[in-house]
Amino acid sequence: MERPKQHCPNVVPDTIAEPTGN
């Protein structure tokens, strides 16, 4: 789920915790 994290931030709530902006 680390790969789609950059493509689909809504799928992984991890982006909300720490927005990398990648």
mmCIF file of C-alpha atoms in Angstrom:
data_model
loop_
_atom_site.group_PDB
_atom_site.id
_atom_site.type_symbol
_atom_site.label_atom_id
_atom_site.label_comp_id
_atom_site.label_asym_id
_atom_site.label_seq_id
_atom_site.Cartn_x
_atom_site.Cartn_y
_atom_site.Cartn_z
ATOM 1 C CA MET A 1 0.000 0.000 0.000
ATOM 2 C CA GLU A 2 3.076 2.205 -0.003
ATOM 3 C CA ARG A 3 3.107 2.472 -3.787
ATOM 4 C CA PRO A 4 -0.514 3.577 -4.324
ATOM 5 C CA LYS A 5 -0.078 5.965 -1.414
ATOM 6 C CA GLN A 6 1.579 8.481 -3.700
ATOM 7 C CA HIS A 7 -1.009 7.951 -6.429
ATOM 8 C CA CYS A 8 -4.133 7.604 -4.301
ATOM 9 C CA PRO A 9 -3.841 9.565 -1.058
ATOM 10 C CA ASN A 10 -7.522 9.066 -0.287
ATOM 11 C CA VAL A 11 -7.064 5.296 -0.239
ATOM 12 C CA VAL A 12 -4.461 5.556 2.488
ATOM 13 C CA PRO A 13 -5.200 7.844 5.455
ATOM 14 C CA ASP A 14 -1.475 7.805 6.175
ATOM 15 C CA THR A 15 -1.044 10.811 3.914
ATOM 16 C CA ILE A 16 -3.298 12.854 6.175
ATOM 17 C CA ALA A 17 -1.092 12.038 9.152
ATOM 18 C CA GLU A 18 2.081 13.186 7.416
ATOM 19 C CA PRO A 19 1.526 14.912 4.054
ATOM 20 C CA THR A 20 4.692 14.315 2.059
ATOM 21 C CA GLY A 21 3.430 16.214 -0.959
ATOM 22 C CA ASN A 22 5.227 13.745 -3.183
#
